[in-house]
Structure formats: C-alpha cells, structure tokens
PDB file of C-alpha atoms in Angstrom:
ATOM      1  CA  UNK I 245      -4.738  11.320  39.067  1.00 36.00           C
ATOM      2  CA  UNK I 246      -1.300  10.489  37.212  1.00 41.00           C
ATOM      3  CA  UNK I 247       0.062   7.151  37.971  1.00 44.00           C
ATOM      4  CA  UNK I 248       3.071   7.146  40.703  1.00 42.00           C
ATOM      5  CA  UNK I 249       6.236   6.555  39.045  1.00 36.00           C
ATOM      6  CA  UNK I 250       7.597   2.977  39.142  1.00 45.00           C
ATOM      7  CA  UNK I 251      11.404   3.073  38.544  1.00 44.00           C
ATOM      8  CA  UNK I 252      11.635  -1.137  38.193  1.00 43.00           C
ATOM      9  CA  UNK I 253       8.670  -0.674  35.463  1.00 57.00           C
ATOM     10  CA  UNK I 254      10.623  -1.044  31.992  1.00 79.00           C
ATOM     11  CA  UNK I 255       7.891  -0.118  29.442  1.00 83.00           C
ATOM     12  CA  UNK I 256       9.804   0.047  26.218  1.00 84.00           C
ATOM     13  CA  UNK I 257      11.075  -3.298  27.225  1.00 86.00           C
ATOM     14  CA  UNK I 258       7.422  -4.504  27.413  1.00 88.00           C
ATOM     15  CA  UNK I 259       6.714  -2.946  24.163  1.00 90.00           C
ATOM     16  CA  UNK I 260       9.804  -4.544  22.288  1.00 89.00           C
ATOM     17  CA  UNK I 261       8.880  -8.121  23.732  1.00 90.00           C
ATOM     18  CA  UNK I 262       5.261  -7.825  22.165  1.00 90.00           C
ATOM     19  CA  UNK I 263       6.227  -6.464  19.360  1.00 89.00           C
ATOM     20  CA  UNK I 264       8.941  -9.261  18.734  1.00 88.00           C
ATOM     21  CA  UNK I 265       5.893 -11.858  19.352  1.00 89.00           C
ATOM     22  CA  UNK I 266       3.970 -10.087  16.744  1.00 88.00           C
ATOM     23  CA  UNK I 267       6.253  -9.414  13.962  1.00 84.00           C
ATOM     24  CA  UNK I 268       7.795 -13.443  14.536  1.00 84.00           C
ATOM     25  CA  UNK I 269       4.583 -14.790  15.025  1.00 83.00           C
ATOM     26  CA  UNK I 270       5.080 -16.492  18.530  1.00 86.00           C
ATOM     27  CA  UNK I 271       6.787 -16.765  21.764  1.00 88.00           C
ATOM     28  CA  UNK I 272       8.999 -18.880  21.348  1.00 87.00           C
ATOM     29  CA  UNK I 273      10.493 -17.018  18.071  1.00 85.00           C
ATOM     30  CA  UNK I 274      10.419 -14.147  20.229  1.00 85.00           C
ATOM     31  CA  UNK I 275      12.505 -15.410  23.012  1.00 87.00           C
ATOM     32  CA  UNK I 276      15.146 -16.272  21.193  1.00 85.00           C
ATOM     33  CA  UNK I 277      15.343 -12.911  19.386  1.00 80.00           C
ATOM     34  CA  UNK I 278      15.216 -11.854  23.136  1.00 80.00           C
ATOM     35  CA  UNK I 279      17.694 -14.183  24.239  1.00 83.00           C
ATOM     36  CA  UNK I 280      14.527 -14.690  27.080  1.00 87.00           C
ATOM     37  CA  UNK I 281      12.812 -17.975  27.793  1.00 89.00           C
ATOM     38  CA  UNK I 282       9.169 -18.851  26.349  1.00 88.00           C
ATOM     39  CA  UNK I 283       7.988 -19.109  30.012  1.00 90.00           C
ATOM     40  CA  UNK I 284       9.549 -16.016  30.730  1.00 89.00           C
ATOM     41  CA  UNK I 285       8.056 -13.634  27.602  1.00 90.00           C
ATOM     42  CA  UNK I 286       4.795 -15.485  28.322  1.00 90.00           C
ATOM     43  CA  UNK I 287       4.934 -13.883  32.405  1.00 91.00           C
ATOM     44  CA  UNK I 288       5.983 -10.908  31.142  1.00 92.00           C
ATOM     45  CA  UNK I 289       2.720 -10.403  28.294  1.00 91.00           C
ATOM     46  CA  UNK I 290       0.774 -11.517  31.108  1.00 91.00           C
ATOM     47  CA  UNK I 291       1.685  -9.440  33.471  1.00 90.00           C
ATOM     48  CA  UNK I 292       1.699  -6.134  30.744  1.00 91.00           C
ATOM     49  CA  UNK I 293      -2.331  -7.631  30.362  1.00 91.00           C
ATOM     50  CA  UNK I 294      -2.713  -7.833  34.074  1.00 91.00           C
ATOM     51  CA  UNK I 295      -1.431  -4.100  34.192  1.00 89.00           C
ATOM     52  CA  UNK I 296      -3.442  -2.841  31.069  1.00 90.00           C
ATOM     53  CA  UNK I 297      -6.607  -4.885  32.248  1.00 91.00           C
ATOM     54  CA  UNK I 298      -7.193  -6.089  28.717  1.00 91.00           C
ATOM     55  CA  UNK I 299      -6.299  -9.053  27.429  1.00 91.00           C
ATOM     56  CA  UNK I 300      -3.602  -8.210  24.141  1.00 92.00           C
ATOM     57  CA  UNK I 301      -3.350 -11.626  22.415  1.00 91.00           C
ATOM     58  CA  UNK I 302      -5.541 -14.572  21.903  1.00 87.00           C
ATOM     59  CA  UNK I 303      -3.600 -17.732  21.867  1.00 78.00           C
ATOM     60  CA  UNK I 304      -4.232 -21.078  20.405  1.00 70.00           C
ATOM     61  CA  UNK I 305      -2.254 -24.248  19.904  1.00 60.00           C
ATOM     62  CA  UNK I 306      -1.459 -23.389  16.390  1.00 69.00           C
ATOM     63  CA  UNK I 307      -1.280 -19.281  16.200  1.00 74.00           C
ATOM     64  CA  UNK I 308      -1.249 -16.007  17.929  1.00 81.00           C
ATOM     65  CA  UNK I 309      -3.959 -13.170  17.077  1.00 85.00           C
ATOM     66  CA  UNK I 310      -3.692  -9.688  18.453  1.00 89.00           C
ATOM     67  CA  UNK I 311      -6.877  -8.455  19.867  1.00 90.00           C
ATOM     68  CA  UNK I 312      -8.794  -5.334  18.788  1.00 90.00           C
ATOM     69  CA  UNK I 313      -7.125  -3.569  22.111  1.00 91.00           C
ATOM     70  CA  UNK I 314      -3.942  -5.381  21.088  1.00 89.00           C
ATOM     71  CA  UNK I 315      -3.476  -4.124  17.878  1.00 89.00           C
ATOM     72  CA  UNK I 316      -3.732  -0.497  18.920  1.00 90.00           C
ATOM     73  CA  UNK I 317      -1.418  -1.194  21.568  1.00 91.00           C
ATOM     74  CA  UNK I 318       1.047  -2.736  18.902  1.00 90.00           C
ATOM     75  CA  UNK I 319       0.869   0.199  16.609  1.00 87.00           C
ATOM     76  CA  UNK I 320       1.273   2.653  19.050  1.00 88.00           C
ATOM     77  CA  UNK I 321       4.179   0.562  20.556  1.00 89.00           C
ATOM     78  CA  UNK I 322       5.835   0.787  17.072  1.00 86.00           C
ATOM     79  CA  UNK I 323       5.374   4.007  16.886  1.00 83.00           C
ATOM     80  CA  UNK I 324       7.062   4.727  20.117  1.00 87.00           C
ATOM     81  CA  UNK I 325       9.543   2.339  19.711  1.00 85.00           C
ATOM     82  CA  UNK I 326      11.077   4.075  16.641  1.00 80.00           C
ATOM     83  CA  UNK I 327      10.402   7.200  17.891  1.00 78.00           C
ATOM     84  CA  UNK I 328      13.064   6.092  20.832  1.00 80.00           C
ATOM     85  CA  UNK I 329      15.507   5.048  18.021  1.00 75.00           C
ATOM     86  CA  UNK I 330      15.390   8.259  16.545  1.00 70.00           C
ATOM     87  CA  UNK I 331      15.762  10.457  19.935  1.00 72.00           C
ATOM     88  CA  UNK I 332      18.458   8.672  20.690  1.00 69.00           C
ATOM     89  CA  UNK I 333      20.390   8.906  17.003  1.00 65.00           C
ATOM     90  CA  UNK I 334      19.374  12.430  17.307  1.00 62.00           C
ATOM     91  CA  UNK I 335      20.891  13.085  20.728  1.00 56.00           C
ATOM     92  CA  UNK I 336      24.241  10.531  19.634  1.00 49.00           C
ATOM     93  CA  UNK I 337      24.534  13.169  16.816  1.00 44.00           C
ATOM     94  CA  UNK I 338      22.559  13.052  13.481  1.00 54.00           C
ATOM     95  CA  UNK I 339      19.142  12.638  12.276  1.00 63.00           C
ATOM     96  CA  UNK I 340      19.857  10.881   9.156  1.00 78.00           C
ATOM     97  CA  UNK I 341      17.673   8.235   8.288  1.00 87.00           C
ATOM     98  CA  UNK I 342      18.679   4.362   8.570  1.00 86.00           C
ATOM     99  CA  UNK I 343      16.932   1.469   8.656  1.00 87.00           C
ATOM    100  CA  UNK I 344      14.401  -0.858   7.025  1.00 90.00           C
ATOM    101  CA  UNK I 345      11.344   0.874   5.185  1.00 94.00           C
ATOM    102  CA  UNK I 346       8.278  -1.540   4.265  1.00 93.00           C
ATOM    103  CA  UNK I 347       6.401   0.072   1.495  1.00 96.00           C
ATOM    104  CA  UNK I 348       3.419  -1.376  -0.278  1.00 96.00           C
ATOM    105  CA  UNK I 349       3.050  -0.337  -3.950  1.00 96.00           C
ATOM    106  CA  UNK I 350       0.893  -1.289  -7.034  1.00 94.00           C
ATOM    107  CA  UNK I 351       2.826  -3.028  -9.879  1.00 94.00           C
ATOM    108  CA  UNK I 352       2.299  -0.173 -12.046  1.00 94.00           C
ATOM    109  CA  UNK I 353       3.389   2.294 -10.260  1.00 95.00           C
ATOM    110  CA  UNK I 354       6.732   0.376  -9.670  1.00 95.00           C
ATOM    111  CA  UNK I 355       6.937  -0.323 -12.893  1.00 95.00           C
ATOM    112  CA  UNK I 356       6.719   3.184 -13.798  1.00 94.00           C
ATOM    113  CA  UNK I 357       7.172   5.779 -11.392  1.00 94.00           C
ATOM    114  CA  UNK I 358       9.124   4.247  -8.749  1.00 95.00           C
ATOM    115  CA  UNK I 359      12.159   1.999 -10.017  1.00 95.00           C
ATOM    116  CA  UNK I 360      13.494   4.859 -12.103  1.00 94.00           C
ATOM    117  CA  UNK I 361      13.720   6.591  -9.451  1.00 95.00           C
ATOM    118  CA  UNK I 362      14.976   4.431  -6.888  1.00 95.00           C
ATOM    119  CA  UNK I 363      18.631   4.603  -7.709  1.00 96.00           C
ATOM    120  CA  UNK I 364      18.144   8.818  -7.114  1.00 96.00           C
ATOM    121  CA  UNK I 365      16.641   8.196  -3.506  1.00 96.00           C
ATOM    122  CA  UNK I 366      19.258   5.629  -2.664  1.00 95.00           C
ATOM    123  CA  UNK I 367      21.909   7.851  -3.004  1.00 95.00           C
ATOM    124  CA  UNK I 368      20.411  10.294  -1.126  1.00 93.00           C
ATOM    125  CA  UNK I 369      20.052   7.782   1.700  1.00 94.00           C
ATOM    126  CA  UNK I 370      22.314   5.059   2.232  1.00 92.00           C
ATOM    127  CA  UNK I 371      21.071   4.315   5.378  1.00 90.00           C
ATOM    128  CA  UNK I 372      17.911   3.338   4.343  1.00 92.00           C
ATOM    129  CA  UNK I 373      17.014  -0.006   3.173  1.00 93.00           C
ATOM    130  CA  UNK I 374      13.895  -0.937   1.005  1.00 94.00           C
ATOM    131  CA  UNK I 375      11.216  -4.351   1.545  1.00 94.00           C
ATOM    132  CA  UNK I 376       8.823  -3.472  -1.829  1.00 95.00           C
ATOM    133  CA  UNK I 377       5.712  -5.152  -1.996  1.00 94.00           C
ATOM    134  CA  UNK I 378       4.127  -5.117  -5.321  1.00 93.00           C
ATOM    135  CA  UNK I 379       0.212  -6.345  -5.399  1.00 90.00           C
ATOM    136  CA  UNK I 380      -2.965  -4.002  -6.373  1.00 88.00           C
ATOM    137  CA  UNK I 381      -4.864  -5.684  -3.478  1.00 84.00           C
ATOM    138  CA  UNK I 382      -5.559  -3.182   0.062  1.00 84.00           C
ATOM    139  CA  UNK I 383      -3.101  -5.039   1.913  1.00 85.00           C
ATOM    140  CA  UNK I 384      -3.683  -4.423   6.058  1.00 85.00           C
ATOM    141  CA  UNK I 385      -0.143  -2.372   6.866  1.00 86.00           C
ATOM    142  CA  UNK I 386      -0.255  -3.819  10.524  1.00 80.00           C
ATOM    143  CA  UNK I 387      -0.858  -7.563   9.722  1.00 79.00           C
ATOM    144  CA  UNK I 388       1.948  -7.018   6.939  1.00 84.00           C
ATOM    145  CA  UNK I 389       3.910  -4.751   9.016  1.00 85.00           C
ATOM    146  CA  UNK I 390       3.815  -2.270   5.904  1.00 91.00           C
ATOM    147  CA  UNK I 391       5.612   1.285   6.904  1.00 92.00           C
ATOM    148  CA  UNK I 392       3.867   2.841   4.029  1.00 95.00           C
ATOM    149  CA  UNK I 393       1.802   1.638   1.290  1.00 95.00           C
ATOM    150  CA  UNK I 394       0.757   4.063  -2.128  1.00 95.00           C
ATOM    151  CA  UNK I 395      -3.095   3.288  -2.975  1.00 91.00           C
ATOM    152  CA  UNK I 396      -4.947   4.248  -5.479  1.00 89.00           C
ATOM    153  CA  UNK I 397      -8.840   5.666  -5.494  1.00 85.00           C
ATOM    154  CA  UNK I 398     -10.849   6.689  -2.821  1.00 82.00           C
ATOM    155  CA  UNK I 399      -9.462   6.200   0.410  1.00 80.00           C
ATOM    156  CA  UNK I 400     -11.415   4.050   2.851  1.00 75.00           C
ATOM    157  CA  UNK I 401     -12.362   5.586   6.437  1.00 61.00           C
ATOM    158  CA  UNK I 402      -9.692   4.462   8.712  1.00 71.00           C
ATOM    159  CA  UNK I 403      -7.220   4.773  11.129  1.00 73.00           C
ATOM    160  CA  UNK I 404      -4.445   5.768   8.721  1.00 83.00           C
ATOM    161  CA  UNK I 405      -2.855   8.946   7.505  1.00 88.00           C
ATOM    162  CA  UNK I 406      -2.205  10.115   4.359  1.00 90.00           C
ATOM    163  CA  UNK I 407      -0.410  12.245   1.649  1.00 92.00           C
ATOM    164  CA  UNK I 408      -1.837  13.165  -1.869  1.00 92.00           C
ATOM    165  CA  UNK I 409       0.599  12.045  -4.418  1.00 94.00           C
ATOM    166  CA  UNK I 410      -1.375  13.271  -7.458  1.00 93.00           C
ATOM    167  CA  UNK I 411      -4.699  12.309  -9.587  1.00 93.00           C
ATOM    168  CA  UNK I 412      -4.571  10.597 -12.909  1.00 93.00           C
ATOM    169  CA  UNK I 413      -7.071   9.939 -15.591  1.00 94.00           C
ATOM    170  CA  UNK I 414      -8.112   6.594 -16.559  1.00 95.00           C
ATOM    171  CA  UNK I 415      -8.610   5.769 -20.234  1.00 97.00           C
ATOM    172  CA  UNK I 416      -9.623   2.501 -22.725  1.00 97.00           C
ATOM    173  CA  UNK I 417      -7.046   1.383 -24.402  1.00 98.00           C
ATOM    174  CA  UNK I 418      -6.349  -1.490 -27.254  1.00 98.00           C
ATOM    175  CA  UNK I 419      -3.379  -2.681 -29.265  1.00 98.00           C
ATOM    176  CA  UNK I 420      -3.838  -1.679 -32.987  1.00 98.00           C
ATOM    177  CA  UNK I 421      -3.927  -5.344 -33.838  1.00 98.00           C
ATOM    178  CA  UNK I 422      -6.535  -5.836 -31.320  1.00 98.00           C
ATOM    179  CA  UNK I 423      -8.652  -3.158 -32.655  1.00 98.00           C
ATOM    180  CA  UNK I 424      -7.966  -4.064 -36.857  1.00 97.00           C
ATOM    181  CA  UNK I 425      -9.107  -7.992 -36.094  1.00 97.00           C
ATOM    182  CA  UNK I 426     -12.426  -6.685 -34.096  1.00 96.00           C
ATOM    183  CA  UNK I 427     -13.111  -3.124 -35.293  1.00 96.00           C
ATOM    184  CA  UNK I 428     -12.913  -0.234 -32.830  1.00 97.00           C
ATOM    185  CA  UNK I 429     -16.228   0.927 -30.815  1.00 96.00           C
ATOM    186  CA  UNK I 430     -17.633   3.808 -31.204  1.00 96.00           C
ATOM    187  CA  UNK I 431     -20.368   3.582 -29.310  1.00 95.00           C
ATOM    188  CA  UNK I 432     -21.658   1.331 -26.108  1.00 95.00           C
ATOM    189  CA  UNK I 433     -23.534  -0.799 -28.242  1.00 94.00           C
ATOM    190  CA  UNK I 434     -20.698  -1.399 -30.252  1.00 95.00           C
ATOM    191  CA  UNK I 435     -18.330  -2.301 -26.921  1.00 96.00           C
ATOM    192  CA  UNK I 436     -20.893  -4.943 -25.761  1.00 92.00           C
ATOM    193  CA  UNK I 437     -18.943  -7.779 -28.223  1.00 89.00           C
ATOM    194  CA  UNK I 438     -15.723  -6.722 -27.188  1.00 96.00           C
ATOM    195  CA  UNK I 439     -13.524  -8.775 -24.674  1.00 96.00           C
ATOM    196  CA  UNK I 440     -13.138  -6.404 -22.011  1.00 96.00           C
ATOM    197  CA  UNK I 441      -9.988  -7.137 -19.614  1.00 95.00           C
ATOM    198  CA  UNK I 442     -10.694  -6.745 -15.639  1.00 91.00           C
ATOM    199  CA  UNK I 443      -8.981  -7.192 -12.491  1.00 88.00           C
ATOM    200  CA  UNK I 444      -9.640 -10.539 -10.267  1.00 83.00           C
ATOM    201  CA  UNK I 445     -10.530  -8.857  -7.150  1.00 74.00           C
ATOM    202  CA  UNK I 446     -12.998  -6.060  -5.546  1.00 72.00           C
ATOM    203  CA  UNK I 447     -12.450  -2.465  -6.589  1.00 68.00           C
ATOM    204  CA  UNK I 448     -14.306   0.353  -5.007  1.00 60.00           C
ATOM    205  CA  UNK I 449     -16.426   0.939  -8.370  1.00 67.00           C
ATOM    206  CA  UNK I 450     -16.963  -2.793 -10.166  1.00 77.00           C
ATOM    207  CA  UNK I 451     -17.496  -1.110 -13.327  1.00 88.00           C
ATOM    208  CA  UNK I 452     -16.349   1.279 -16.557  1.00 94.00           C
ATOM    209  CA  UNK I 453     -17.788   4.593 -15.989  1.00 94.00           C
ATOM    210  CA  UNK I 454     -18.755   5.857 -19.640  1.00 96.00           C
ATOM    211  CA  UNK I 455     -21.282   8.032 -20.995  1.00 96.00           C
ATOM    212  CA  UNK I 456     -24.997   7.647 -22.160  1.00 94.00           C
ATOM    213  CA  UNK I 457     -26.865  10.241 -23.379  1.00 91.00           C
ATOM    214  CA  UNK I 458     -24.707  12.989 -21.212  1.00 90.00           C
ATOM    215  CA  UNK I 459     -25.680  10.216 -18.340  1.00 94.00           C
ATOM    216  CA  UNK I 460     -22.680   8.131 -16.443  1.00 94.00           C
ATOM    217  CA  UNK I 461     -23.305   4.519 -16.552  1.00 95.00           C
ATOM    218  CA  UNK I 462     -21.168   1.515 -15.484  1.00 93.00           C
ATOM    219  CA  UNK I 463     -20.202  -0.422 -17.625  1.00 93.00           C
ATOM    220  CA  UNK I 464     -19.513  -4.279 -16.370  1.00 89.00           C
ATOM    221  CA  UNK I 465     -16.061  -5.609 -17.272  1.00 86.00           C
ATOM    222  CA  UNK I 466     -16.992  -8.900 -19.188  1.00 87.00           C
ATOM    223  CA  UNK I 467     -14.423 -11.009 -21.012  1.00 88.00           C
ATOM    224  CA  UNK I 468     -12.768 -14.107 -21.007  1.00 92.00           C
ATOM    225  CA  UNK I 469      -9.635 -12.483 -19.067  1.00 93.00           C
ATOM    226  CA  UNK I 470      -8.759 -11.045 -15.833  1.00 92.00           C
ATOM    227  CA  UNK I 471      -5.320 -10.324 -13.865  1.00 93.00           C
ATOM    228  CA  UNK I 472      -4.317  -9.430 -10.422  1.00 90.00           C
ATOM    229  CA  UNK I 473      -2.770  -6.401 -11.378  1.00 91.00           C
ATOM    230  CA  UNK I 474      -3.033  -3.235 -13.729  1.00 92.00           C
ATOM    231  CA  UNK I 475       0.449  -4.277 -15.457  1.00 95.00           C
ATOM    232  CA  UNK I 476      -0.470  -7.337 -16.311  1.00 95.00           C
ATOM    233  CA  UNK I 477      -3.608  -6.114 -18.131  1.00 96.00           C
ATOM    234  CA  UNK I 478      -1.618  -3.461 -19.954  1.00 97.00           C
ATOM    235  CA  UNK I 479       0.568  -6.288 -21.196  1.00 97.00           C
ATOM    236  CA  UNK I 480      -2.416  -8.580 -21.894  1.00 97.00           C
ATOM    237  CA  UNK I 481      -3.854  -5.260 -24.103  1.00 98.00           C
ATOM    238  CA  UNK I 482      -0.646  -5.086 -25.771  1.00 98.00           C
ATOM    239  CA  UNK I 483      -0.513  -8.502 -27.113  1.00 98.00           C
ATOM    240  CA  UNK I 484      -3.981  -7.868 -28.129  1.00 97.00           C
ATOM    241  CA  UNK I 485      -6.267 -10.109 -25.851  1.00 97.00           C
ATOM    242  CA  UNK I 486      -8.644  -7.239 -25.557  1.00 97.00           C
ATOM    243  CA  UNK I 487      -9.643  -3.444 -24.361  1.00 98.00           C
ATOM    244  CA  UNK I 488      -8.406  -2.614 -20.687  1.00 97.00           C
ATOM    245  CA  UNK I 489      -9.532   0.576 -19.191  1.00 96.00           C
ATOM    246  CA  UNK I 490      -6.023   1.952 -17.015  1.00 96.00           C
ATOM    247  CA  UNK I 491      -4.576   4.499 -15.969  1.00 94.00           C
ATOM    248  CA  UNK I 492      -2.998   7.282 -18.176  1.00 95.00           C
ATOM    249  CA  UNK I 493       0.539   7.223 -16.516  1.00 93.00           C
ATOM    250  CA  UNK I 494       0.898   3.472 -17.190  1.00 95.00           C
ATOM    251  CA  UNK I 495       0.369   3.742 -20.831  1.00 97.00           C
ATOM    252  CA  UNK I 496       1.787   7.321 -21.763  1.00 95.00           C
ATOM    253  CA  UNK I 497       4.566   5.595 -23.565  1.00 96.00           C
ATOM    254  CA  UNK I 498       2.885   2.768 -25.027  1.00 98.00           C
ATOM    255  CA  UNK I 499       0.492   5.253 -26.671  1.00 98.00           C
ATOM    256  CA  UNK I 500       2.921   7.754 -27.848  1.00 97.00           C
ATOM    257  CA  UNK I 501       4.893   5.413 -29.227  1.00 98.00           C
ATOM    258  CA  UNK I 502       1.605   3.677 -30.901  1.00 98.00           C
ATOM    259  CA  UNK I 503       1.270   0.718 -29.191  1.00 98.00           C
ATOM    260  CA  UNK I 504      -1.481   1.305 -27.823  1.00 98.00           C
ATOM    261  CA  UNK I 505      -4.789   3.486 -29.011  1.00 98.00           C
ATOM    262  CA  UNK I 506      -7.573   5.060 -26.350  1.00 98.00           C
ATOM    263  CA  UNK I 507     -11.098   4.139 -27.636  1.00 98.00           C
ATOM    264  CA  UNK I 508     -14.171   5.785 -26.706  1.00 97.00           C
ATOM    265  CA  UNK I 509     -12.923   9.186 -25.781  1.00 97.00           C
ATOM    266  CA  UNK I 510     -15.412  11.107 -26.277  1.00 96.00           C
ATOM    267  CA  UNK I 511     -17.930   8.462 -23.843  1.00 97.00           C
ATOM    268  CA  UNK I 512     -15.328   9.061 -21.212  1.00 96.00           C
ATOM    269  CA  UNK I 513     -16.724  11.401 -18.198  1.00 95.00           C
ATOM    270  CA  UNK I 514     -13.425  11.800 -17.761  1.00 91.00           C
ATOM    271  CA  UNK I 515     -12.933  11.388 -13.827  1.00 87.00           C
ATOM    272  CA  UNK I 516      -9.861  11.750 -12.274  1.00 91.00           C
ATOM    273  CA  UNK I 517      -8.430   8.482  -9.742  1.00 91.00           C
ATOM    274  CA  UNK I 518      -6.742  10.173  -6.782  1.00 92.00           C
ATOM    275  CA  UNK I 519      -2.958   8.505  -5.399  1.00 94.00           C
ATOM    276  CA  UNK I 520      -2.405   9.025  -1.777  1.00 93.00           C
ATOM    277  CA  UNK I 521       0.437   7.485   0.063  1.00 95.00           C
ATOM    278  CA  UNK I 522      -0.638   6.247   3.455  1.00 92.00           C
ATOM    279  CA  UNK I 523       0.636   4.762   6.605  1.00 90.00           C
ATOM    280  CA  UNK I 524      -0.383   3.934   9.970  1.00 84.00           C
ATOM    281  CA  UNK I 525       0.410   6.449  12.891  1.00 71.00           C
ATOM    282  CA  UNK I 526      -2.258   8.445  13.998  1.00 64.00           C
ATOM    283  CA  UNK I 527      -0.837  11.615  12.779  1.00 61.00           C
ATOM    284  CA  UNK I 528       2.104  11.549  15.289  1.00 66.00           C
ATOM    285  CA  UNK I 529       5.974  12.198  14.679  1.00 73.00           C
ATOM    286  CA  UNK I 530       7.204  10.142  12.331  1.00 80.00           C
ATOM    287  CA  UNK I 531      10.613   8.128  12.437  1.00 83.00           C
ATOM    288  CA  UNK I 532      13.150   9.693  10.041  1.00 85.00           C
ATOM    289  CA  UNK I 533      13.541   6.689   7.684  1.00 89.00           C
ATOM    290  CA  UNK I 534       9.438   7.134   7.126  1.00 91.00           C
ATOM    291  CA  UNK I 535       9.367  10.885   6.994  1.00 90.00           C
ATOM    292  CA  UNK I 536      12.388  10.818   4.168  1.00 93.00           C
ATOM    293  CA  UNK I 537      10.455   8.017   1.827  1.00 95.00           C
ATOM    294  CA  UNK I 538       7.184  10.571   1.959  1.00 94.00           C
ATOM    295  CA  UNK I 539       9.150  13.789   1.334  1.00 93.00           C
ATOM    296  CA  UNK I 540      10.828  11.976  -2.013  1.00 95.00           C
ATOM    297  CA  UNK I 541       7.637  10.311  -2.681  1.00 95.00           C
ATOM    298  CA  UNK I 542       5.815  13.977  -2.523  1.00 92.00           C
ATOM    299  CA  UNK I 543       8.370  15.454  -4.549  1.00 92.00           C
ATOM    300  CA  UNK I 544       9.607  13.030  -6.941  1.00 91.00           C
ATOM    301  CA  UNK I 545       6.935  10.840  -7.949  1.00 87.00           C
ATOM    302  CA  UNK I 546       4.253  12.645  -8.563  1.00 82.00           C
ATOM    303  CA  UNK I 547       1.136  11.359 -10.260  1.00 85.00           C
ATOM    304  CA  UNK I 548      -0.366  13.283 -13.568  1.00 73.00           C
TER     305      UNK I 548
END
C-alpha cells in the first residue's frame, strides 16, 4: 500500500542535509553550509533514520562513516538531487549544462587525449566547470565524490555504469640508448637481465603477457624501478632506466619520432586493454553537466 502523503515531509531537504554531512565530512561543517544548528542537523538525520528504519551513519568522536544502507541512500540522493536542479533549469528555460563535473582520469590519458582537447569542450560549455583527478589507482567515485572516472582494463563487477571509450594495444618499449648500453631481447631468455619498469600498486593481471612456444605466459615485472603511474614510466623509459610495457596511444609520438623502440613484437599475443568511462547512477537519467562530459568523451576522445 503507497504511503499517505505528508505535505510537512520535506524530502529533498533531508537529502541535501545528508548529503552536506557527507561531502563536508561532519555536522557541524554541514550546519553552517545550512545555516542550521549541529543539534538541529543531528534531529533531523535521526529522525530521516527513525523514518527509514536503518541507521545511515556511524558516528565516532573523531569521524563520520556512511553505512552500507547509507551509502546507497547517498548516491541515490545525489542522483535525485541533481536531477531536481536540472527539472527545474529545464522548466526556468534551458537545458544547458552548468556546474561542477568531478572526473577521475589516468595521467596518461590527460596527458594525451584529454588536455588537447579540453580547450574544444570548454567552449562548447561555459557553464561547466572541471575538478580533474589524475592517479592510475581505482579510486571509489562515492568516497571521492567522483562524477565520472575513465578506467582502464577489465571492469570490476559493480554498481556502476559505463561507456566504451575504445581498446588499445599495449606494447614494450625502450629508449635507443637504453637498448645500445644493454642489447635488445629477442627472446624471453634474453629479457630475464633486463630492468623491467612496473607500476607500485595492484593491477588486474600482475604480469607481461608474452609468448612461449605459441603459449601466453606472464611475465613478472622485476627491476629496480617502479612508479605510480603509466607517464611516469614512459618518462623513466625515455631517459633510459629500462623497458616499460604501455600502452600504444601514450607512446605513438615518442616512437614515430624515434624515441622510443617496441621490443619483442613478435612475443606479443597482442591483446587489446579496453577504456570505459564509468560513473555511479544505476543507469538512471543523468544530470546535463554529466551527460555532456560522456557525449564529448564518446566522440572526441576516443581510444585506438
């Protein structure tokens, strides 16, 4: 049976409040942003608990941590929050997109396919207003409040939706100085007394898939260097520190323009790594200032 209408029941208001705690981290920050007493946005998350009959946020002395229950009331708060903003810009006369987009990226493709092509999508929308984030690490959108973020690989099972930017080949690569001081490999005997450049955190295959007798084998990463990020490693190759195996559209121009030569081409299976943006939502409407990043993202910068 549907729930009798409660005209003194402000929802949205409820939802604003909880998301203010969230995103500021407490009740007190929250009140002021508010313009509400801590006492009073305390009541009122107590009494949205007492109505949901689940408890939304764990508090302690020093922090505030959204249950499992409260964290997919927050993101579907968010979601209905801006969906609000955007009926109501739509009914006061436009749909263009303002606002504050959060969006999650890898170094490389910053470096590469989105700052030249930043000043194109600005233009298009001066409303909008871009927080980048720049790390290779699966960040959590919610805890980082991330509107989108563009990952790499195989996509975990989740919660989140996502868009297929492209697929790019990975390849070995090392600076010809590199390769005259310690001879190139030709084979994976040969690559065992190279110094092979790796990331310093968990990727979904801890290896370099190459080939062994028409079998693929994984290859560990072991050298004397690692980075945070697939930039850093293509400048680490470049100045001839070691191999690095990255991706093709990060080092198109270095090895065109010779600075940098793929090895072991004809060990490489040859896989393809797929790009995906993704974001949080649950495959509902999304707010206009989300929907415009995905439609340039999908058309401008595709991966190959």
């Amino acid at each position: 049976m549907a729930e009798t209408f409660r005209p003194g029941l402000n929802r949205s208001g409820e939802m604003e409040v909880l998301v203010r705690v969230v995103e500021l981290g407490g009740f007190s920050a929250a009140a002021r942003a508010a313009r509400m007493t801590p006492s009073a946005v305390s009541k009122l998350i107590g009494r949205l608990e007492a109505r949901l009959g689940a408890r939304l946020i764990n508090r302690s002395t020093r922090r505030l941590q959204l249950t499992p229950e409260g964290a997919a009331f927050y993101e579907r708060a968010v979601r209905i929050l801006a969906d609000l903003e955007e009926a109501e810009r739509a009914a006061a006369g436009g749909e263009r997109p303002v606002g504050r987009i959060r969006l999650s990226i890898s170094v490389s493709f910053g470096v590469h396919l989105l700052a030249p092509l930043l000043p194109e999508f600005l233009d298009r929308h001066p409303g909008l207003t871009l927080d980048i984030v720049q790390t290779d690490a699966v960040v959590d959108l919610l805890a980082e409040r991330i509107d989108v973020a563009v990952r790499a690989g195989p996509l975990r099972s989740s919660s989140l939706v996502a868009r297929k930017l492209g697929e790019t080949r990975l390849h070995i690569v090392g600076s010809p100085a590199y390769l005259a001081r310690h001879g190139e490999p030709r084979s994976l005997a040969e690559l065992e007394g190279h110094n092979r450049l790796h990331f310093s955190y968990a990727r979904a295959v801890e290896g370099w898939p190459l080939l062994s007798d028409g079998q693929r084998v994984l290859v560990p990463p072991v050298g004397v260097v690692q980075a945070s990020d697939g930039e850093a490693l293509r400048h680490l190759a470049l100045a001839g520190v070691g191999l690095a195996r990255l991706a093709v559209f990060t080092t198109r121009a270095d090895v065109e323009a010779g600075r940098l030569r793929p090895v072991l081409e004809h060990l490489n299976p040859g896989e393809m790594e797929e790009v995906h943006a993704v974001w949080a939502g649950g495959g509902g409407p999304l707010p206009a200032r989300v929907r415009a990043l995905l439609d340039f993202l999908s058309e401008r910068a595709r991966v190959g």
